[in-house]
């Protein structure tokens, strides 16, 4: 197959390109060329999706499959469809679990109520300003893809994507923190469900979907598990002794510790009214060929990635050692 990856230099899009190459496909990566190299063996097409006629380098090209990971730009999705849909047999648009309007109800599936679509371009905006635009732009983008490909379009909605290459620092905080040992602050949230998907598993499923011409909308995610159980698997996999100090959620809120991600956060922890965000139905995706590796494997490989970046670097998510020590002293 000839596969076009709109991207191919970082995290998920790079993992898709690598997996497609590993499986013997011809891969073209459409990139600006400013965020890294495409995988060895892939062909580079230089594009700028923010510019008028930015996809000109792909004019007249035909592909068996296109994979679009456009995150926060409806125009990018629309333009790609206009330029490439007529000469492409299978289309993947990577959406997000953030399209759902209800973050509290557990056990939702793809028929859950969605946020209102927003035809907008938030590319280039600071992360803090993307906010509520994110899911709404993805809904509008999903709709545009379905208008062209109908139910033949493959639209996976991932939750937290983990594994080596993740630049959000959310999941990576935990392998890095456990590796340092000592007293480790964890949320006392025994009832919180947690789900994730390793980027490599997600990439393998995306390529499989292209090979099989799989269509439909899926929540691309693991089965939910209690967050403490998941963090326990991560700690056990690394084999580093550490004393877990459980902080009551009320205390974390009192101390203005942020949930989920960002600086000054305790990553992956969510308030109770967000339990639905990490408890979506995984079985339809698993039945359709998605496979999920163990949390232990993801943890070990992510720690290796974290060591490459530097365990003592300033992080995009989590508590600094000084911040954690301050919270521990208050318990």
Protein backbone atom coordinates (compact mmCIF):
# COMPACT_ATOMS: atom_id res chain seq x y z
CA UNK A 1 0.00 0.00 0.00
CA UNK A 2 0.97 3.62 -0.50
CA UNK A 3 0.20 5.52 2.71
CA UNK A 4 0.29 9.26 3.28
CA UNK A 5 0.85 10.41 6.84
CA UNK A 6 0.03 14.06 7.35
CA UNK A 7 2.87 14.47 9.81
CA UNK A 8 5.46 11.85 10.63
CA UNK A 9 8.13 13.51 12.73
CA UNK A 10 6.78 13.41 16.30
CA UNK A 11 4.92 11.01 18.57
CA UNK A 12 1.77 9.41 17.09
CA UNK A 13 2.24 10.41 13.46
CA UNK A 14 5.86 9.24 13.59
CA UNK A 15 4.77 5.96 15.20
CA UNK A 16 2.23 5.46 12.38
CA UNK A 17 4.89 6.04 9.74
CA UNK A 18 7.31 3.68 11.49
CA UNK A 19 4.69 0.96 11.82
CA UNK A 20 3.62 1.27 8.18
CA UNK A 21 7.25 0.98 7.06
CA UNK A 22 7.79 -2.01 9.33
CA UNK A 23 4.87 -3.73 7.64
CA UNK A 24 6.31 -3.16 4.18
CA UNK A 25 4.22 -0.24 2.97
CA UNK A 26 5.39 2.74 0.94
CA UNK A 27 5.11 5.78 3.19
CA UNK A 28 5.00 9.47 2.34
CA UNK A 29 5.23 11.93 5.24
CA UNK A 30 3.84 15.40 4.58
CA UNK A 31 5.73 17.74 6.91
CA UNK A 32 6.98 21.31 7.22
CA UNK A 33 10.41 19.98 8.11
CA UNK A 34 10.89 21.95 11.32
CA UNK A 35 10.13 19.43 14.08
CA UNK A 36 12.46 16.58 13.26
CA UNK A 37 13.22 13.90 10.72
CA UNK A 38 10.77 11.46 9.19
CA UNK A 39 11.57 7.77 9.78
CA UNK A 40 14.25 6.23 7.59
CA UNK A 41 12.67 4.78 4.48
CA UNK A 42 9.81 7.28 4.27
CA UNK A 43 9.53 9.84 1.48
CA UNK A 44 9.29 13.47 2.56
CA UNK A 45 6.79 15.84 1.01
CA UNK A 46 7.31 19.40 2.24
CA UNK A 47 4.00 21.11 2.99
CA UNK A 48 2.70 23.95 5.13
CA UNK A 49 -0.92 23.33 6.06
CA UNK A 50 -1.29 26.88 7.38
CA UNK A 51 -0.40 28.46 4.04
CA UNK A 52 -2.62 28.95 0.99
CA UNK A 53 -2.02 26.04 -1.37
CA UNK A 54 0.15 24.56 1.34
CA UNK A 55 -0.52 21.03 0.09
CA UNK A 56 0.64 21.80 -3.45
CA UNK A 57 3.47 19.28 -3.17
CA UNK A 58 0.85 16.51 -3.09
CA UNK A 59 -1.10 17.65 -6.16
CA UNK A 60 -2.00 14.74 -8.42
CA UNK A 61 -0.76 12.10 -5.98
CA UNK A 62 -2.81 8.95 -5.35
CA UNK A 63 -2.80 7.02 -2.09
CA UNK A 64 -4.31 3.83 -0.77
CA UNK A 65 -4.67 5.45 2.62
CA UNK A 66 -4.32 8.85 4.29
CA UNK A 67 -3.80 9.32 8.02
CA UNK A 68 -4.60 12.80 9.35
CA UNK A 69 -3.76 13.69 12.94
CA UNK A 70 -4.67 17.40 12.63
CA UNK A 71 -5.21 18.48 16.21
CA UNK A 72 -6.76 21.93 16.35
CA UNK A 73 -7.39 23.18 12.82
CA UNK A 74 -10.58 22.59 10.90
CA UNK A 75 -9.16 24.31 7.78
CA UNK A 76 -6.31 21.81 7.72
CA UNK A 77 -8.81 18.94 7.66
CA UNK A 78 -11.06 20.59 5.08
CA UNK A 79 -8.17 21.42 2.75
CA UNK A 80 -6.71 17.92 2.95
CA UNK A 81 -10.09 16.45 2.03
CA UNK A 82 -10.49 18.84 -0.89
CA UNK A 83 -7.04 18.06 -2.26
CA UNK A 84 -6.73 14.33 -1.57
CA UNK A 85 -10.06 12.60 -0.92
CA UNK A 86 -10.88 11.91 -4.58
CA UNK A 87 -7.64 10.02 -5.08
CA UNK A 88 -7.56 8.18 -1.75
CA UNK A 89 -9.20 4.84 -0.95
CA UNK A 90 -9.19 4.95 2.86
CA UNK A 91 -9.16 7.89 5.26
CA UNK A 92 -8.23 7.95 8.94
CA UNK A 93 -8.92 11.01 11.03
CA UNK A 94 -7.57 10.87 14.57
CA UNK A 95 -10.11 12.56 16.83
CA UNK A 96 -10.23 12.65 20.64
CA UNK A 97 -12.22 11.58 23.68
CA UNK A 98 -12.64 15.32 24.30
CA UNK A 99 -15.46 15.44 21.75
CA UNK A 100 -17.88 14.22 24.44
CA UNK A 101 -20.06 16.75 26.24
CA UNK A 102 -20.52 14.62 29.37
CA UNK A 103 -17.34 14.02 31.34
CA UNK A 104 -19.08 12.71 34.45
CA UNK A 105 -21.09 9.68 33.31
CA UNK A 106 -19.05 6.48 33.26
CA UNK A 107 -19.31 3.75 30.63
CA UNK A 108 -20.18 5.92 27.65
CA UNK A 109 -19.75 4.76 24.06
CA UNK A 110 -19.45 6.56 20.75
CA UNK A 111 -23.15 7.38 20.81
CA UNK A 112 -22.59 9.77 23.73
CA UNK A 113 -23.61 13.41 23.33
CA UNK A 114 -20.94 15.54 21.67
CA UNK A 115 -19.90 19.14 22.19
CA UNK A 116 -21.06 21.63 19.59
CA UNK A 117 -18.86 21.67 16.47
CA UNK A 118 -16.63 24.68 15.89
CA UNK A 119 -15.28 25.57 12.47
CA UNK A 120 -12.11 27.26 13.64
CA UNK A 121 -8.34 27.24 13.45
CA UNK A 122 -6.51 27.23 16.76
CA UNK A 123 -3.15 26.18 15.32
CA UNK A 124 -0.43 28.36 16.74
CA UNK A 125 -2.43 29.53 19.75
CA UNK A 126 -0.90 29.05 23.22
CA UNK A 127 -2.02 25.84 24.88
CA UNK A 128 -3.95 27.78 27.52
CA UNK A 129 -6.06 29.37 24.80
CA UNK A 130 -6.90 26.15 22.98
CA UNK A 131 -9.05 24.98 25.89
CA UNK A 132 -12.64 24.30 24.99
CA UNK A 133 -11.94 24.82 21.28
CA UNK A 134 -10.10 21.50 21.08
CA UNK A 135 -12.99 19.04 21.26
CA UNK A 136 -15.31 21.28 19.28
CA UNK A 137 -12.86 21.62 16.38
CA UNK A 138 -12.45 17.86 16.38
CA UNK A 139 -16.24 17.40 16.13
CA UNK A 140 -16.40 19.76 13.16
CA UNK A 141 -13.49 17.90 11.58
CA UNK A 142 -15.14 14.51 12.13
CA UNK A 143 -18.26 15.82 10.43
CA UNK A 144 -16.27 17.04 7.43
CA UNK A 145 -14.59 13.67 7.02
CA UNK A 146 -17.90 11.80 7.23
CA UNK A 147 -19.47 14.13 4.67
CA UNK A 148 -16.92 12.83 2.16
CA UNK A 149 -16.29 9.22 3.21
CA UNK A 150 -19.43 8.39 5.22
CA UNK A 151 -19.10 5.41 7.53
CA UNK A 152 -16.13 4.16 5.48
CA UNK A 153 -14.06 6.78 7.28
CA UNK A 154 -12.03 5.46 10.20
CA UNK A 155 -12.38 7.85 13.15
CA UNK A 156 -10.70 6.68 16.36
CA UNK A 157 -11.18 8.82 19.47
CA UNK A 158 -8.20 8.28 21.79
CA UNK A 159 -7.98 9.33 25.38
CA UNK A 160 -4.55 9.79 26.95
CA UNK A 161 -1.86 8.62 24.51
CA UNK A 162 1.21 7.33 26.32
CA UNK A 163 4.58 5.79 25.59
CA UNK A 164 8.00 6.93 24.37
CA UNK A 165 7.88 10.18 22.44
CA UNK A 166 5.08 11.81 24.43
CA UNK A 167 5.95 15.44 24.98
CA UNK A 168 3.05 16.24 27.34
CA UNK A 169 4.97 14.78 30.34
CA UNK A 170 1.74 13.52 31.93
CA UNK A 171 2.21 9.76 31.98
CA UNK A 172 6.00 10.08 31.90
CA UNK A 173 5.92 11.90 35.22
CA UNK A 174 5.17 8.65 37.02
CA UNK A 175 7.95 6.38 35.71
CA UNK A 176 10.39 9.25 36.21
CA UNK A 177 9.14 9.91 39.73
CA UNK A 178 9.14 6.26 40.81
CA UNK A 179 12.66 5.91 39.46
CA UNK A 180 13.86 8.53 41.95
CA UNK A 181 12.45 6.49 44.84
CA UNK A 182 11.85 7.86 48.33
CA UNK A 183 8.48 9.15 49.49
CA UNK A 184 6.20 9.51 46.47
CA UNK A 185 3.07 11.64 46.63
CA UNK A 186 0.08 9.92 45.01
CA UNK A 187 -3.60 10.87 44.99
CA UNK A 188 -5.84 9.00 47.39
CA UNK A 189 -8.42 8.30 44.70
CA UNK A 190 -9.29 4.58 44.91
CA UNK A 191 -12.48 4.97 42.88
CA UNK A 192 -11.01 6.90 39.96
CA UNK A 193 -10.97 4.90 36.73
CA UNK A 194 -8.07 5.33 34.33
CA UNK A 195 -7.55 4.52 30.65
CA UNK A 196 -4.77 5.12 28.17
CA UNK A 197 -3.37 3.89 24.87
CA UNK A 198 0.29 3.42 24.04
CA UNK A 199 1.10 5.34 20.84
CA UNK A 200 2.68 2.24 19.34
CA UNK A 201 -0.48 0.18 19.86
CA UNK A 202 -2.56 3.00 18.43
CA UNK A 203 -0.28 3.28 15.40
CA UNK A 204 -0.46 -0.47 14.78
CA UNK A 205 -4.25 -0.33 14.81
CA UNK A 206 -4.36 2.66 12.46
CA UNK A 207 -2.20 0.82 9.93
CA UNK A 208 -4.28 -2.36 10.36
CA UNK A 209 -7.44 -0.33 9.74
CA UNK A 210 -5.97 0.98 6.49
CA UNK A 211 -4.99 -2.52 5.40
CA UNK A 212 -8.45 -3.89 6.16
CA UNK A 213 -10.37 -0.79 5.02
CA UNK A 214 -11.95 -0.60 8.44
CA UNK A 215 -14.51 2.17 8.83
CA UNK A 216 -16.50 3.56 11.72
CA UNK A 217 -16.03 5.56 14.89
CA UNK A 218 -14.38 4.04 17.95
CA UNK A 219 -13.12 5.04 21.37
CA UNK A 220 -9.46 4.04 21.00
CA UNK A 221 -8.56 3.22 24.56
CA UNK A 222 -7.75 0.49 27.07
CA UNK A 223 -10.27 -1.07 29.42
CA UNK A 224 -10.63 1.14 32.51
CA UNK A 225 -8.78 0.20 35.69
CA UNK A 226 -8.57 1.94 39.06
CA UNK A 227 -5.85 4.59 38.99
CA UNK A 228 -4.08 3.22 42.09
CA UNK A 229 -3.93 -0.22 40.48
CA UNK A 230 -2.46 1.25 37.30
CA UNK A 231 0.16 3.26 39.18
CA UNK A 232 0.99 0.11 41.17
CA UNK A 233 1.71 -1.73 37.91
CA UNK A 234 3.99 1.10 36.84
CA UNK A 235 5.91 1.03 40.12
CA UNK A 236 6.21 -2.75 40.13
CA UNK A 237 7.49 -2.79 36.55
CA UNK A 238 10.34 -0.45 37.44
CA UNK A 239 11.34 -2.41 40.52
CA UNK A 240 12.30 0.66 42.51
CA UNK A 241 11.36 0.72 46.21
CA UNK A 242 9.31 3.75 47.11
CA UNK A 243 6.97 4.74 49.89
CA UNK A 244 3.63 5.85 48.49
CA UNK A 245 2.11 8.69 50.47
CA UNK A 246 -1.57 9.08 49.65
CA UNK A 247 -2.91 12.60 49.74
CA UNK A 248 -6.66 13.12 50.18
CA UNK A 249 -8.22 14.79 47.17
CA UNK A 250 -9.61 17.56 49.36
CA UNK A 251 -6.08 18.31 50.55
CA UNK A 252 -4.74 18.46 47.02
CA UNK A 253 -7.52 20.88 46.09
CA UNK A 254 -6.83 22.98 49.19
CA UNK A 255 -3.17 23.23 48.22
CA UNK A 256 -4.14 24.19 44.66
CA UNK A 257 -2.52 21.14 43.13
CA UNK A 258 -3.85 20.91 39.59
CA UNK A 259 -5.42 17.69 38.30
CA UNK A 260 -4.49 15.77 35.14
CA UNK A 261 -1.62 17.77 33.65
CA UNK A 262 0.33 20.97 33.33
CA UNK A 263 2.89 22.53 35.69
CA UNK A 264 2.07 22.12 39.37
CA UNK A 265 -0.19 19.15 38.76
CA UNK A 266 -0.45 15.62 40.01
CA UNK A 267 -0.77 14.00 36.61
CA UNK A 268 -3.58 11.55 35.75
CA UNK A 269 -5.56 12.47 38.87
CA UNK A 270 -9.05 13.76 38.05
CA UNK A 271 -11.87 15.17 40.19
CA UNK A 272 -14.79 12.81 40.69
CA UNK A 273 -17.00 14.74 38.26
CA UNK A 274 -14.58 13.84 35.44
CA UNK A 275 -14.73 10.07 35.99
CA UNK A 276 -16.52 9.61 32.67
CA UNK A 277 -13.51 10.95 30.79
CA UNK A 278 -11.46 7.87 31.68
CA UNK A 279 -14.08 5.13 31.58
CA UNK A 280 -15.23 4.88 27.98
CA UNK A 281 -16.24 1.65 26.29
CA UNK A 282 -13.13 -0.07 24.97
CA UNK A 283 -14.58 -3.37 23.78
CA UNK A 284 -15.74 -2.25 20.30
CA UNK A 285 -12.21 -1.14 19.45
CA UNK A 286 -10.70 -4.32 20.90
CA UNK A 287 -13.15 -6.38 18.85
CA UNK A 288 -12.04 -4.43 15.77
CA UNK A 289 -8.38 -5.32 16.18
CA UNK A 290 -6.93 -2.90 18.72
CA UNK A 291 -4.45 -4.56 21.04
CA UNK A 292 -3.16 -3.04 24.28
CA UNK A 293 0.25 -3.89 25.68
CA UNK A 294 0.82 -4.13 29.41
CA UNK A 295 1.19 -1.04 31.56
CA UNK A 296 4.52 -2.51 32.65
CA UNK A 297 5.93 -2.48 29.11
CA UNK A 298 4.77 1.07 28.49
CA UNK A 299 6.28 2.16 31.82
CA UNK A 300 9.70 0.58 31.22
CA UNK A 301 9.99 1.99 27.71
CA UNK A 302 8.76 5.41 28.80
CA UNK A 303 11.33 5.55 31.58
CA UNK A 304 14.07 4.91 29.02
CA UNK A 305 12.66 7.84 27.01
CA UNK A 306 12.53 9.99 30.14
CA UNK A 307 16.17 9.23 30.92
CA UNK A 308 17.11 10.38 27.42
CA UNK A 309 15.36 13.69 28.03
CA UNK A 310 16.78 14.01 31.54
CA UNK A 311 14.93 13.14 34.73
CA UNK A 312 15.84 16.45 36.35
CA UNK A 313 14.63 18.67 33.51
CA UNK A 314 11.86 21.22 33.91
CA UNK A 315 8.67 19.36 33.07
CA UNK A 316 5.49 20.40 31.27
CA UNK A 317 3.41 18.41 33.75
CA UNK A 318 3.78 17.34 37.36
CA UNK A 319 5.28 18.57 40.58
CA UNK A 320 8.86 19.65 40.98
CA UNK A 321 10.76 17.95 43.82
CA UNK A 322 10.38 21.14 45.87
CA UNK A 323 6.63 21.31 45.27
CA UNK A 324 6.18 17.65 46.15
CA UNK A 325 8.25 18.04 49.33
CA UNK A 326 6.08 20.96 50.39
CA UNK A 327 2.90 18.93 49.97
CA UNK A 328 4.38 15.91 51.75
CA UNK A 329 5.38 18.12 54.67
CA UNK A 330 1.80 19.33 55.01
CA UNK A 331 0.27 15.85 55.31
